[in-house]
Amino acid sequence: MELRVIEKGDAELTIEISGEDHTFMNGLKGALLETEGVTAASYDVNPEQSGGQTEPVLTIKTEDGADPLSALESAAGRMGDELRDFADAFEAAA
C-alpha cells in the first residue's frame, strides 16, 4: 500500500491509496463516517470516468477545527482494532 496526498486543506483531504480495492476502501469510508468531526467521506476507483485513474482516491471533509488527517488516523486505528478483535474471536471459536 502506498499513500500519496493529492490535496490537503484545513477541512479537506484528498489522498490516493494504491494497491487497495472496494473491500478495504468501503471499510475505511465507513470508519471515517463514524469519526467525530467528519462531515463526508467518499472514494473513487472508476478509471474510465476519472481520466485514466486506476488507484482509489479518498476524499475526506471535516467540520471547522477538525483536522482531516487526524480523522483518517483515528478511523484507520479503529478499523485495525476491530480487525484484531475479529481475529481473536475467530481463533477462540475455532
mmCIF file of C-alpha atoms in Angstrom:
data_model
loop_
_atom_site.group_PDB
_atom_site.id
_atom_site.type_symbol
_atom_site.label_atom_id
_atom_site.label_comp_id
_atom_site.label_asym_id
_atom_site.label_seq_id
_atom_site.Cartn_x
_atom_site.Cartn_y
_atom_site.Cartn_z
ATOM 1 C CA MET A 1 0.000 0.000 0.000
ATOM 2 C CA GLU A 2 1.291 3.420 -0.927
ATOM 3 C CA LEU A 3 -0.267 6.732 0.043
ATOM 4 C CA ARG A 4 0.018 9.938 -1.938
ATOM 5 C CA VAL A 5 -1.544 13.175 -0.747
ATOM 6 C CA ILE A 6 -3.179 14.890 -3.696
ATOM 7 C CA GLU A 7 -4.584 17.887 -1.852
ATOM 8 C CA LYS A 8 -4.713 18.915 1.804
ATOM 9 C CA GLY A 9 -6.591 21.836 3.256
ATOM 10 C CA ASP A 10 -7.778 22.783 6.725
ATOM 11 C CA ALA A 11 -11.060 20.893 6.321
ATOM 12 C CA GLU A 12 -10.474 18.592 3.328
ATOM 13 C CA LEU A 13 -8.007 15.864 2.371
ATOM 14 C CA THR A 14 -7.711 14.006 -0.932
ATOM 15 C CA ILE A 15 -5.354 11.043 -0.915
ATOM 16 C CA GLU A 16 -4.543 8.228 -3.329
ATOM 17 C CA ILE A 17 -4.294 4.778 -1.727
ATOM 18 C CA SER A 18 -2.623 2.480 -4.223
ATOM 19 C CA GLY A 19 -2.981 -1.282 -4.145
ATOM 20 C CA GLU A 20 -6.398 -1.373 -2.470
ATOM 21 C CA ASP A 21 -9.861 -2.278 -3.710
ATOM 22 C CA HIS A 22 -13.505 -1.777 -2.730
ATOM 23 C CA THR A 23 -13.223 -4.155 0.237
ATOM 24 C CA PHE A 24 -10.674 -2.012 2.057
ATOM 25 C CA MET A 25 -11.976 1.328 0.825
ATOM 26 C CA ASN A 26 -15.579 0.649 1.918
ATOM 27 C CA GLY A 27 -14.381 -0.323 5.396
ATOM 28 C CA LEU A 28 -12.230 2.793 5.681
ATOM 29 C CA LYS A 29 -15.004 5.036 4.385
ATOM 30 C CA GLY A 30 -17.412 3.547 6.942
ATOM 31 C CA ALA A 31 -14.943 4.098 9.780
ATOM 32 C CA LEU A 32 -14.424 7.689 8.640
ATOM 33 C CA LEU A 33 -18.162 8.383 8.570
ATOM 34 C CA GLU A 34 -18.311 7.250 12.214
ATOM 35 C CA THR A 35 -15.459 9.601 13.190
ATOM 36 C CA GLU A 36 -16.285 12.751 15.114
ATOM 37 C CA GLY A 37 -15.854 15.880 13.009
ATOM 38 C CA VAL A 38 -16.088 14.117 9.632
ATOM 39 C CA THR A 39 -18.899 15.528 7.512
ATOM 40 C CA ALA A 40 -18.241 13.490 4.344
ATOM 41 C CA ALA A 41 -16.040 10.641 3.140
ATOM 42 C CA SER A 42 -16.034 9.130 -0.336
ATOM 43 C CA TYR A 43 -13.736 7.366 -2.738
ATOM 44 C CA ASP A 44 -13.489 6.889 -6.487
ATOM 45 C CA VAL A 45 -11.947 3.991 -8.420
ATOM 46 C CA ASN A 46 -13.606 4.417 -11.803
ATOM 47 C CA PRO A 47 -10.769 4.723 -14.329
ATOM 48 C CA GLU A 48 -12.916 5.452 -17.387
ATOM 49 C CA GLN A 49 -14.672 8.430 -15.853
ATOM 50 C CA SER A 50 -11.708 9.690 -13.842
ATOM 51 C CA GLY A 51 -9.162 10.466 -16.515
ATOM 52 C CA GLY A 52 -7.459 7.077 -16.506
ATOM 53 C CA GLN A 53 -7.111 6.771 -12.732
ATOM 54 C CA THR A 54 -6.809 3.178 -11.568
ATOM 55 C CA GLU A 55 -5.983 3.601 -7.880
ATOM 56 C CA PRO A 56 -8.579 4.603 -5.267
ATOM 57 C CA VAL A 57 -8.747 8.274 -4.388
ATOM 58 C CA LEU A 58 -10.236 9.035 -0.968
ATOM 59 C CA THR A 59 -11.730 12.428 -0.100
ATOM 60 C CA ILE A 60 -12.452 13.448 3.485
ATOM 61 C CA LYS A 61 -14.282 16.622 4.512
ATOM 62 C CA THR A 62 -14.447 17.785 8.112
ATOM 63 C CA GLU A 63 -16.120 20.413 10.236
ATOM 64 C CA ASP A 64 -14.192 23.586 11.001
ATOM 65 C CA GLY A 65 -11.499 22.832 13.553
ATOM 66 C CA ALA A 66 -11.330 19.084 12.800
ATOM 67 C CA ASP A 67 -8.138 18.023 11.008
ATOM 68 C CA PRO A 68 -8.893 15.566 8.173
ATOM 69 C CA LEU A 69 -5.501 13.849 8.549
ATOM 70 C CA SER A 70 -6.159 13.236 12.257
ATOM 71 C CA ALA A 71 -9.609 11.901 11.368
ATOM 72 C CA LEU A 72 -8.028 9.461 8.900
ATOM 73 C CA GLU A 73 -5.527 8.312 11.536
ATOM 74 C CA SER A 74 -8.316 7.771 14.070
ATOM 75 C CA ALA A 75 -10.534 5.857 11.624
ATOM 76 C CA ALA A 76 -7.658 3.636 10.453
ATOM 77 C CA GLY A 77 -6.738 2.863 14.066
ATOM 78 C CA ARG A 78 -10.305 1.863 14.939
ATOM 79 C CA MET A 79 -10.503 -0.252 11.806
ATOM 80 C CA GLY A 80 -7.320 -2.086 12.836
ATOM 81 C CA ASP A 81 -8.656 -2.628 16.364
ATOM 82 C CA GLU A 82 -11.893 -4.094 15.006
ATOM 83 C CA LEU A 83 -9.995 -6.460 12.703
ATOM 84 C CA ARG A 84 -7.796 -7.653 15.596
ATOM 85 C CA ASP A 85 -10.896 -8.210 17.747
ATOM 86 C CA PHE A 86 -12.451 -10.247 14.947
ATOM 87 C CA ALA A 87 -9.290 -12.335 14.540
ATOM 88 C CA ASP A 88 -9.208 -13.023 18.290
ATOM 89 C CA ALA A 89 -12.886 -14.028 18.317
ATOM 90 C CA PHE A 90 -12.342 -16.260 15.285
ATOM 91 C CA GLU A 91 -9.376 -18.012 16.902
ATOM 92 C CA ALA A 92 -11.347 -18.533 20.123
ATOM 93 C CA ALA A 93 -14.260 -20.064 18.193
ATOM 94 C CA ALA A 94 -12.070 -22.401 16.104
#
